[in-house]
Short mmCIF file of C-alpha atoms and ligand atoms in Angstrom, two decimals:
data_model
loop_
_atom_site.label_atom_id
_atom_site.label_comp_id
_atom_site.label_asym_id
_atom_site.label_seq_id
_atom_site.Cartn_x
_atom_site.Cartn_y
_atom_site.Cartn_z
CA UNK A 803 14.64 -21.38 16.39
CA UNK A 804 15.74 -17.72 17.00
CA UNK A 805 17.52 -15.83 14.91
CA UNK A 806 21.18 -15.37 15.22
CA UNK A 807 22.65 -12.12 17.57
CA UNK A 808 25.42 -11.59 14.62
CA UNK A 809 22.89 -10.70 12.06
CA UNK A 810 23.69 -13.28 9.72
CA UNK A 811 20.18 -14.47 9.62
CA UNK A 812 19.12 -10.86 8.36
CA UNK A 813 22.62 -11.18 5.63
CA UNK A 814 21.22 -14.36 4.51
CA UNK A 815 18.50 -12.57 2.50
CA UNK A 816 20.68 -9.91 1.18
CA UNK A 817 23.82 -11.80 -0.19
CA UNK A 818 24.48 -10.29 -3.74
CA UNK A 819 25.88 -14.13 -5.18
CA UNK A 820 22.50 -15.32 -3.91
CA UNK A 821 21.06 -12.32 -5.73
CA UNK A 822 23.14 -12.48 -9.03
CA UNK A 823 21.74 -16.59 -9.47
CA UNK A 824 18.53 -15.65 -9.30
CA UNK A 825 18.73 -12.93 -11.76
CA UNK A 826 20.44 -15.68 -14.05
CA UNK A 827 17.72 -17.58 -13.33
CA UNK A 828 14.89 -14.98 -13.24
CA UNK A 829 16.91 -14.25 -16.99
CA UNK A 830 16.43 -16.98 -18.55
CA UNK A 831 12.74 -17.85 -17.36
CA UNK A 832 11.79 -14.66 -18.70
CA UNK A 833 13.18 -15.88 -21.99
CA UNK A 834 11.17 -18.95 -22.03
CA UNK A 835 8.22 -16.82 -20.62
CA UNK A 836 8.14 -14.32 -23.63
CA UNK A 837 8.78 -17.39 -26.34
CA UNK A 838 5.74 -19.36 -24.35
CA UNK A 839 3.47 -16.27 -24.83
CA UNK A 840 4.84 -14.99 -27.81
CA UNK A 841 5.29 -11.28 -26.65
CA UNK A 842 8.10 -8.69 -26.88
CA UNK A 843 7.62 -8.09 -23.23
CA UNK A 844 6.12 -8.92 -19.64
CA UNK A 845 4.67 -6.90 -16.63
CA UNK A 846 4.89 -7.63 -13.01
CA UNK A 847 3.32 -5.57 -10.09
CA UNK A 848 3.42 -5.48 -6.82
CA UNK A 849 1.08 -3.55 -4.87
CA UNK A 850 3.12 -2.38 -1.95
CA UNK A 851 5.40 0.51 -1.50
CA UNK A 852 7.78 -1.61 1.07
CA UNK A 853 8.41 -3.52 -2.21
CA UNK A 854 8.96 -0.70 -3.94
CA UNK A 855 11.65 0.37 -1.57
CA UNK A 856 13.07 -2.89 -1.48
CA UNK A 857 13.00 -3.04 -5.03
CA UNK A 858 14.82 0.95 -5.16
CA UNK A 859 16.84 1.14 -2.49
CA UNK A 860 18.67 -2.15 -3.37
CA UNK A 861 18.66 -1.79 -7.08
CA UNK A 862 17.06 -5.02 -7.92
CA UNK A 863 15.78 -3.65 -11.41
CA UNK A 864 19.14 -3.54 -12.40
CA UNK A 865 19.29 -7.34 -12.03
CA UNK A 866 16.11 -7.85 -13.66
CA UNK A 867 15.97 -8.49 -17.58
CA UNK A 868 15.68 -5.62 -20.07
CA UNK A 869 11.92 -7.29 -21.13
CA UNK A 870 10.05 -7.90 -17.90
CA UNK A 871 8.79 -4.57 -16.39
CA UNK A 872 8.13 -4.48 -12.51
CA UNK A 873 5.43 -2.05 -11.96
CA UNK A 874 4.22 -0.43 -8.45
CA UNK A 875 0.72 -0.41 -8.62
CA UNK A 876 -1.98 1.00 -6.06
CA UNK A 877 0.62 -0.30 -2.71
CA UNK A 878 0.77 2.95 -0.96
CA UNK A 879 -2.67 3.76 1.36
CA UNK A 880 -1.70 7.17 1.76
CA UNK A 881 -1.57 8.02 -2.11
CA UNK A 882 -4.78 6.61 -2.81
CA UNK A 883 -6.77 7.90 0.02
CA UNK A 884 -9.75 9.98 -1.69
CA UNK A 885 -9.50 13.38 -1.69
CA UNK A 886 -13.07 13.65 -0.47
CA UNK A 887 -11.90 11.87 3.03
CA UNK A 888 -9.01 14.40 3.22
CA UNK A 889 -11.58 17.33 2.70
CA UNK A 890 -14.09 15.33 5.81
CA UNK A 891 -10.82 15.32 7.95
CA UNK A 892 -10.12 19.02 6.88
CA UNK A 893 -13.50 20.27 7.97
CA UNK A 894 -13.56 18.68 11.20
CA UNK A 895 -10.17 20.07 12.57
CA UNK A 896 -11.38 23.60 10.85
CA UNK A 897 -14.57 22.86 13.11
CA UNK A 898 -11.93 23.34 16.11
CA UNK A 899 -12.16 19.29 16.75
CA UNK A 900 -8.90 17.54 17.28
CA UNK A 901 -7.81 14.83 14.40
CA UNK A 902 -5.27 12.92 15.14
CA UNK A 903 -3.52 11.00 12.30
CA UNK A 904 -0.11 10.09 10.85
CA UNK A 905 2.87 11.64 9.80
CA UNK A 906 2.67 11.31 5.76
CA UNK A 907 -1.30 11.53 5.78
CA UNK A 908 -0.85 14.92 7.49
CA UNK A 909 1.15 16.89 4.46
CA UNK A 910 -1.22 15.19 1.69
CA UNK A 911 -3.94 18.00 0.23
CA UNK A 912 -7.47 17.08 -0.35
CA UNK A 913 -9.09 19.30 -2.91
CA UNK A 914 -8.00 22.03 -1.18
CA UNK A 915 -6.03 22.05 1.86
CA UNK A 916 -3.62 19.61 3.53
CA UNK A 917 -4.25 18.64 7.25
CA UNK A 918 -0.87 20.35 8.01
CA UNK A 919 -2.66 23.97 6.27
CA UNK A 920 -5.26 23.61 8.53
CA UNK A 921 -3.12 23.39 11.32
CA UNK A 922 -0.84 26.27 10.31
CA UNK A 923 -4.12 28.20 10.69
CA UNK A 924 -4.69 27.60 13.92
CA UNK A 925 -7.05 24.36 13.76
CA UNK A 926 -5.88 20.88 16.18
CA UNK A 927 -4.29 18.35 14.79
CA UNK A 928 -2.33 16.46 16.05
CA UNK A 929 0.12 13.69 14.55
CA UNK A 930 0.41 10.54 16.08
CA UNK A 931 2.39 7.41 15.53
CA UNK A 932 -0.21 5.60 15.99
CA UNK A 933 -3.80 4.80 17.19
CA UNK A 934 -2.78 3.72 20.72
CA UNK A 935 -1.43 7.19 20.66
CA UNK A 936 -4.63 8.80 19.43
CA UNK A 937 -6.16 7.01 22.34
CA UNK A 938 -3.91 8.27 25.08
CA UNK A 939 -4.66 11.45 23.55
CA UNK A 940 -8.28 11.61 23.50
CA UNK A 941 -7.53 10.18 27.46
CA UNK A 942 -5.70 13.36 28.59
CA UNK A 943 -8.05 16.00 26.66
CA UNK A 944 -11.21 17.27 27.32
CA UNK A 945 -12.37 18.20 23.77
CA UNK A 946 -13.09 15.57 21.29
CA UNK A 947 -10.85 13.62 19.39
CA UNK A 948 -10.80 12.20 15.69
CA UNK A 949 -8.53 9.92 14.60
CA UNK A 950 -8.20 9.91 10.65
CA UNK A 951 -7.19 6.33 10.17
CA UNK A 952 -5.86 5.43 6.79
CA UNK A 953 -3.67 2.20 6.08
CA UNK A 954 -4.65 -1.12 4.53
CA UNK A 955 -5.95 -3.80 5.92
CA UNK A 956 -2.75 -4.68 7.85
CA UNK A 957 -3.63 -0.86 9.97
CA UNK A 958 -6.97 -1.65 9.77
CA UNK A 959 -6.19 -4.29 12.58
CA UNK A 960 -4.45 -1.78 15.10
CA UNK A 961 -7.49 0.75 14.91
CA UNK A 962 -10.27 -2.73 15.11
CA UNK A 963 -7.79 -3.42 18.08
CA UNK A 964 -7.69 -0.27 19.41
CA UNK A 965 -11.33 0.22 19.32
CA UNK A 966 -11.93 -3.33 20.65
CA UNK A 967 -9.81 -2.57 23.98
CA UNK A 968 -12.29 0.15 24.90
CA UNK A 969 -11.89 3.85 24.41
CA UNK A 970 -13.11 7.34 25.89
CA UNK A 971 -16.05 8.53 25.18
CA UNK A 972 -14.36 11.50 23.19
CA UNK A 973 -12.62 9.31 20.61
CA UNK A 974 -13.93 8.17 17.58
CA UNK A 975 -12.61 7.47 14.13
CA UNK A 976 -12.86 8.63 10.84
CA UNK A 977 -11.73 5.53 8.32
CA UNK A 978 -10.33 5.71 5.48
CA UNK A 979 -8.64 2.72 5.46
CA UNK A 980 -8.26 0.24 2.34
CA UNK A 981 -8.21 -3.25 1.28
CA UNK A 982 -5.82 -4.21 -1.51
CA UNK A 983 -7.28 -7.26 -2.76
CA UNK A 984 -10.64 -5.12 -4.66
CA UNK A 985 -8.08 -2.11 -5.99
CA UNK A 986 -6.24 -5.62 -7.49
CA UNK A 987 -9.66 -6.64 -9.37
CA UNK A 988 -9.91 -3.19 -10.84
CA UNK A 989 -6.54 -2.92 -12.19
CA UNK A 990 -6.33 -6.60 -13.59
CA UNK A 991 -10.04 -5.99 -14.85
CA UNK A 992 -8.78 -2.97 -17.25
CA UNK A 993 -9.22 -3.20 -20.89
CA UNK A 994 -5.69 -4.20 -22.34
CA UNK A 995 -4.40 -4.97 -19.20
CA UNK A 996 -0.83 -6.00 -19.74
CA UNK A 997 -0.31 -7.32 -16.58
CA UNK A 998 0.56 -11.35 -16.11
CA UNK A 999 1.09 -11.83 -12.64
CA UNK A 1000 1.40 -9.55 -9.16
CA UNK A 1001 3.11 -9.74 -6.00
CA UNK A 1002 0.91 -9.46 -3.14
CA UNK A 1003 2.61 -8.05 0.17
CA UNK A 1004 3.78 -10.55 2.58
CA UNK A 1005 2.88 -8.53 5.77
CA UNK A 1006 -0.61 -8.13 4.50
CA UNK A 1007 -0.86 -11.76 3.65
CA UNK A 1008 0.12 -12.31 7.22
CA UNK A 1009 -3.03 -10.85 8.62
CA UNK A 1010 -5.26 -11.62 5.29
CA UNK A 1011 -4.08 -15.60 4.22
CA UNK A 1012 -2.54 -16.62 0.68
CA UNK A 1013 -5.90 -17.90 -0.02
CA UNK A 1014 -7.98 -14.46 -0.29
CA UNK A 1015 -6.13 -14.66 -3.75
CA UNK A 1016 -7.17 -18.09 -5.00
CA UNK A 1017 -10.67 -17.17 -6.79
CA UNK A 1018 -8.68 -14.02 -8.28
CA UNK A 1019 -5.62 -15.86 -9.61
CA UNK A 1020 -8.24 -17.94 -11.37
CA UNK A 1021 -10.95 -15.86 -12.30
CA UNK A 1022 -8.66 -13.31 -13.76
CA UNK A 1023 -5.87 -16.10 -14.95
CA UNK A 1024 -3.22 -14.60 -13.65
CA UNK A 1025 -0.88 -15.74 -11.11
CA UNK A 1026 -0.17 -14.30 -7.67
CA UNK A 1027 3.31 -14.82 -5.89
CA UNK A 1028 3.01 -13.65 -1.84
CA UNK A 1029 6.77 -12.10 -1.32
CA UNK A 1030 8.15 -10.79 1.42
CA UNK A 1031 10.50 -7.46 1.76
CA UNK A 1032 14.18 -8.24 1.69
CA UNK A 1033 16.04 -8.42 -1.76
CA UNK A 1034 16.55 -12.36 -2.01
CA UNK A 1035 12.56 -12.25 -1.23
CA UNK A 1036 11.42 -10.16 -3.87
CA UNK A 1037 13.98 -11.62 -6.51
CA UNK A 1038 12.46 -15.48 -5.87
CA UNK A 1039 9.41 -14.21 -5.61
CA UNK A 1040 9.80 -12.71 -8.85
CA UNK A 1041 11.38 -15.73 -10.64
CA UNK A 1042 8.80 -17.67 -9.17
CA UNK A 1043 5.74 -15.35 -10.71
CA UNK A 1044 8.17 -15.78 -14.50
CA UNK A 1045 7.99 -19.50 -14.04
CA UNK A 1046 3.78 -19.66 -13.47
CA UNK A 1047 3.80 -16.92 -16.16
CA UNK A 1048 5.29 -19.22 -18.77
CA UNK A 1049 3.89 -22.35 -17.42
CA UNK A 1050 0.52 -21.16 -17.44
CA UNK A 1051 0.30 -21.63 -13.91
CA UNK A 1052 -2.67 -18.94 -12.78
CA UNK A 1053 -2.39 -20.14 -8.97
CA UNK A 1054 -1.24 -18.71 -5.51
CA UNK A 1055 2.53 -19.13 -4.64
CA UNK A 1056 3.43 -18.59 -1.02
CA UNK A 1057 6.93 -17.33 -1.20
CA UNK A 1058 7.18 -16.16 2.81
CA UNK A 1059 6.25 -19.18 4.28
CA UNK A 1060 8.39 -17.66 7.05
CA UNK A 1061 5.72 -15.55 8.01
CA UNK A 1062 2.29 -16.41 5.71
CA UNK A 1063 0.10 -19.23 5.82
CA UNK A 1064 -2.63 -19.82 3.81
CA UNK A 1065 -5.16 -19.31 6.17
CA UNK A 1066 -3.99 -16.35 7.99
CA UNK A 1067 -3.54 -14.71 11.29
CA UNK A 1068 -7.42 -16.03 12.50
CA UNK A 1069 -7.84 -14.28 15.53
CA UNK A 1070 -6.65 -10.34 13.90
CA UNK A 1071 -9.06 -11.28 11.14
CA UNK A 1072 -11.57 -11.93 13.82
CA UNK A 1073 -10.51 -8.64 15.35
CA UNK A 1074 -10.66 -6.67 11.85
CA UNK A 1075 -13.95 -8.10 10.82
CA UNK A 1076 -15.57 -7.58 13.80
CA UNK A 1077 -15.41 -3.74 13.92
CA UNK A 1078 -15.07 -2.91 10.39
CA UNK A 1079 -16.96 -3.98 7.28
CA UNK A 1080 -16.11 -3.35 3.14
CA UNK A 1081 -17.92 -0.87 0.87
CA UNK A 1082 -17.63 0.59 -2.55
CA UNK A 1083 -15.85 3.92 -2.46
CA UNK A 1084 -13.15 6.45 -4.24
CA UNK A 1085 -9.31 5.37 -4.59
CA UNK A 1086 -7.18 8.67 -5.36
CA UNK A 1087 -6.37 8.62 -9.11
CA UNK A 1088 -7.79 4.68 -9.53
CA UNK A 1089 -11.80 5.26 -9.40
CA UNK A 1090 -14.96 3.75 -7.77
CA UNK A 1091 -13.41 0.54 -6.28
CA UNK A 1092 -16.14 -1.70 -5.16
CA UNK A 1093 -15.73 -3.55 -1.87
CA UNK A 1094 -12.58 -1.34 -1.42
CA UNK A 1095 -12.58 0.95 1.40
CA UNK A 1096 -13.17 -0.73 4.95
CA UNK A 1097 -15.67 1.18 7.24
CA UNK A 1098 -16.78 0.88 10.92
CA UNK A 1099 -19.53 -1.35 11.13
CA UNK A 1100 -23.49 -0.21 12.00
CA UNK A 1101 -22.62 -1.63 15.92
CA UNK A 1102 -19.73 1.05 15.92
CA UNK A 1103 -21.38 4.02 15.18
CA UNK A 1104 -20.62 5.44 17.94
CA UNK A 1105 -17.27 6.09 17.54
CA UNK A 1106 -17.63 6.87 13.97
CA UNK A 1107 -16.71 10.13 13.09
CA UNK A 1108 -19.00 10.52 10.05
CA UNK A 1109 -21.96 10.27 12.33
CA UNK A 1110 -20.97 11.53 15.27
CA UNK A 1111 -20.13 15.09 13.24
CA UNK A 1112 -22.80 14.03 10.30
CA UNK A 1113 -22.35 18.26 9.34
CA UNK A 1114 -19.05 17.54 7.73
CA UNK A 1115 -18.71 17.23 4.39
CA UNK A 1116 -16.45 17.44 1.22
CA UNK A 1117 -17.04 19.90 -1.78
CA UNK A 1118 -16.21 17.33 -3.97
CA UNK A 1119 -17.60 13.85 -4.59
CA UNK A 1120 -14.42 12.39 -6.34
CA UNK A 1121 -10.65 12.61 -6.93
CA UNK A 1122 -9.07 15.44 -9.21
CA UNK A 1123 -5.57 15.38 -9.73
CA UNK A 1124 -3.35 18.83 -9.33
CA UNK A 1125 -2.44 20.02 -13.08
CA UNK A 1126 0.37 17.82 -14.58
CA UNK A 1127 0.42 15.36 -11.92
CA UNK A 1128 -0.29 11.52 -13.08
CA UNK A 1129 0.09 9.76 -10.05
CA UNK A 1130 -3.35 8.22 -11.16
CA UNK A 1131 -1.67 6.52 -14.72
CA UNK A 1132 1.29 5.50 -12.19
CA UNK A 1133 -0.42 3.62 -9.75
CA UNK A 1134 -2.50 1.84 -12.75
CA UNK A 1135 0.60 0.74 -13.84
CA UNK A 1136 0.37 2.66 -17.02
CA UNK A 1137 3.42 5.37 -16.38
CA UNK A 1138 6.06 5.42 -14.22
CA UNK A 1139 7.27 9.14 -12.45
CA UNK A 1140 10.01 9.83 -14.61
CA UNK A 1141 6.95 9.99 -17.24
CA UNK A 1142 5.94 12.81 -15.07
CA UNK A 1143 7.27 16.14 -16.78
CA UNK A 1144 6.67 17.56 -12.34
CA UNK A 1145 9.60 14.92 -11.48
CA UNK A 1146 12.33 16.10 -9.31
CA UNK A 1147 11.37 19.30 -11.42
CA UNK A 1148 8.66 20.86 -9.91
CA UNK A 1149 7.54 18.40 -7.90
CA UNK A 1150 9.60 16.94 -4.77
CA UNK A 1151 9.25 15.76 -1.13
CA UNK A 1152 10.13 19.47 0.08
CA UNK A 1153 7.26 20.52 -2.01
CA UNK A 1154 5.37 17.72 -3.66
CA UNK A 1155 2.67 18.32 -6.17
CA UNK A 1156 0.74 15.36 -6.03
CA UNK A 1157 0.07 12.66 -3.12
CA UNK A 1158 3.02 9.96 -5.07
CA UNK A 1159 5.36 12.30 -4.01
CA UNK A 1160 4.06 12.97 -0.23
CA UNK A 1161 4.52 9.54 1.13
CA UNK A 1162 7.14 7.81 1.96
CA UNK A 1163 5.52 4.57 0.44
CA UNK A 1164 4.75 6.14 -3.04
CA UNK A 1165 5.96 5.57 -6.39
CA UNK A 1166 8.01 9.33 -6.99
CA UNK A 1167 8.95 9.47 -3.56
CA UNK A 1168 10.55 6.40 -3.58
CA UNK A 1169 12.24 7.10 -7.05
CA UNK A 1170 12.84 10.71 -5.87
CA UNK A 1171 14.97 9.15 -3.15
CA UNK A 1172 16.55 6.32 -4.59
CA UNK A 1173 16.58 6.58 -8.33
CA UNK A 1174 14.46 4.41 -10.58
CA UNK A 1175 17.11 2.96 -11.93
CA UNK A 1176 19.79 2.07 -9.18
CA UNK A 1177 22.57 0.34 -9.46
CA UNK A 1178 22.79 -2.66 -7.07
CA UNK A 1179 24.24 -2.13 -3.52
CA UNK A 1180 26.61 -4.48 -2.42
CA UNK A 1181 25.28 -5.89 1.00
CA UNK A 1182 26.53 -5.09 4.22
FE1 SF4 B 2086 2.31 13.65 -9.34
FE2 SF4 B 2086 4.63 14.64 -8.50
FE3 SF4 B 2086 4.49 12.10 -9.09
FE4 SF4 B 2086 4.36 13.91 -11.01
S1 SF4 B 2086 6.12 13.50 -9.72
S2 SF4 B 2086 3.07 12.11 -10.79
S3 SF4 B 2086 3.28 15.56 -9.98
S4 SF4 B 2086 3.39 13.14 -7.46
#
């Protein structure tokens, strides 16, 4: 059945009386919650900055009860791509090579320069919308073209699609792209972890399946609600992670059954896992994730940047933050920005400090924008 024309379908998921019952609810589950656990209070994250705006932009943690915390942790690709693959893209567009790549991952610094310095000093780069773009690009030039690829595993699809339709023989890719689920382990694995259940993204479950999660929810004993992006979504979502919280209930809830299944979109898996594989690398400000960072496969070399230009190189092996910045401790969960003493001070999106602040899917860019403490917007 297709939506309505009026919009109503879209309203449906944004009415505040909706909204206000299931912060009643959400209220008083967190109650029983706290009692059934016997703490003073509980911790929620999500690991996707489209939550986080949800979340901002329509105030929902003003609905949500003074003892449950809802905590961004490591949801925005941008922020946690390593500096070293910034410094790899850097070196190949000071090299005179194009690299291609998009909007927010152009202004982020590696441990140096940003792509945008580089190009200020005369080296190509290009910015693209995305990889079909890159494509058409590499199609109308005569040089070579990179295309710095970062994104999660929901991006990871275009650029495996992308690469699977066929490209010139002057494109190839440099990935940095990410997959949630590992950076998940690592932050749930953390000594005095106080976190008791997560929200996994809805538009990465799409692609991915509800049931990646299963043998974490389990192994770690903590619960995993799949929500989707509008406010009623997130609030449900979040009632239903209280309930399995203070039942005990350390399964996988699919609350977008509008778009997830538990298997997944089969045929874009197909498509991701043919080109690209998983292997242990840096996460900006998290650490060594193993299994996290998703790399062209051995039959792909070809059109992988890191051996096509094997000279290029980073100075660094790992992550250093710029002094003062903890975007790290934020997208652990452990600090939030206004814990930042940079904040709106020193650090904003005309001139951010750190890579939180860069994108428009990270923690103190979102907060910069919307306040971390909104009030609730009446729906339109
Ligand atoms: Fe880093 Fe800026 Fe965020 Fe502070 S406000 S944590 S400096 S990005």
């Amino acid at each position: 059945m297709s939506a309505p024309a009026d919009g109503t379908e879209r309203l449906r998921f944004r009415d505040p009386e909706r909204a206000k019952r299931l912060a009643a609810a959400l209220a008083a589950i967190v109650d029983d919650a706290l009692l059934a656990r016997g703490s003073e209070r509980l911790a929620i994250m999500h690991v996707c900055g489209s939550h986080e705006q949800a979340i901002s932009k329509f105030g929902l943690r003003s609905l949500v009860p003074e003892r449950l915390d809802v905590i961004m942790g490591p949801g925005c690709p941008v922020c946690v791509t390593d500096m070293p693959e910034i410094d790899e893209a850097v070196a190949l567009a000071d090299a005179g090579i194009t690299v291609a790549t998009y909007g927010d991952m152009y202004r982020v610094r590696g441990s140096g320069r940003s792509l945008a310095d580089a190009h200020a000093e005369g080296a190509p780069v290009e910015v693209v919308y995305s990889v079909s773009q890159a494509v058409d690009l590499a199609r109308t030039s005569t040089g070579e073209v990179v295309f710095f690829a970062c994104g999660f595993e929901t991006t990871a699809v275009t650029t495996a699609a992308a690469l699977l339709a066929g490209v010139p023989e002057n494109f190839s890719v440099l990935s940095a792209h990410k997959y949630v689920l590992p950076a998940m382990e690592v932050v749930a694995g953390l000594p005095d972890s106080r976190i008791a259940a997560f929200l996994a993204a809805g538009h990465a479950a799409t692609i991915t399946g509800s049931a990646i999660f299963e043998s974490f929810a389990q192994r770690h004993g903590i619960p995993v609600v799949v929500a989707g992006f509008e406010p009623l979504d997130v609030l449900a979502a979040l009632v239903k992670a209280a309930e399995a919280i203070r039942d005990g209930d350390a399964r996988v809830f699919n609350m977008f059954p509008r778009c997830v299944t538990r298997e997944g979109n089969l045929p874009a898996q197909e498509c991701l896992w043919q080109v690209f594989e998983l292997e242990s690398g840096g996460w900006r400000g998290i650490a060594e994730v193993p299994a996290g960072n998703i790399r062209l496969r051995e039959e792909w070399r070809s059109c992988d940047a890191r051996y096509r230009f094997a000279s290029t190189g980073s100075p660094v092996k790992a992550s250093f933050e710029p002094a003062g910045c903890i975007c790290g401790t934020i997208m652990i969960g452990r600090a939030s920005p206004v814990d930042c003493s940079l904040f709106k001070t020193k650090c904003t999106p005309q001139d951010p400090v750190g890579a939180c602040m860069v994108s428009s899917e990270g923690t103190c860019r979102i907060w910069h924008e919307y306040g971390g403490l909104p009030v609730l917007q009446a729906a339109r």
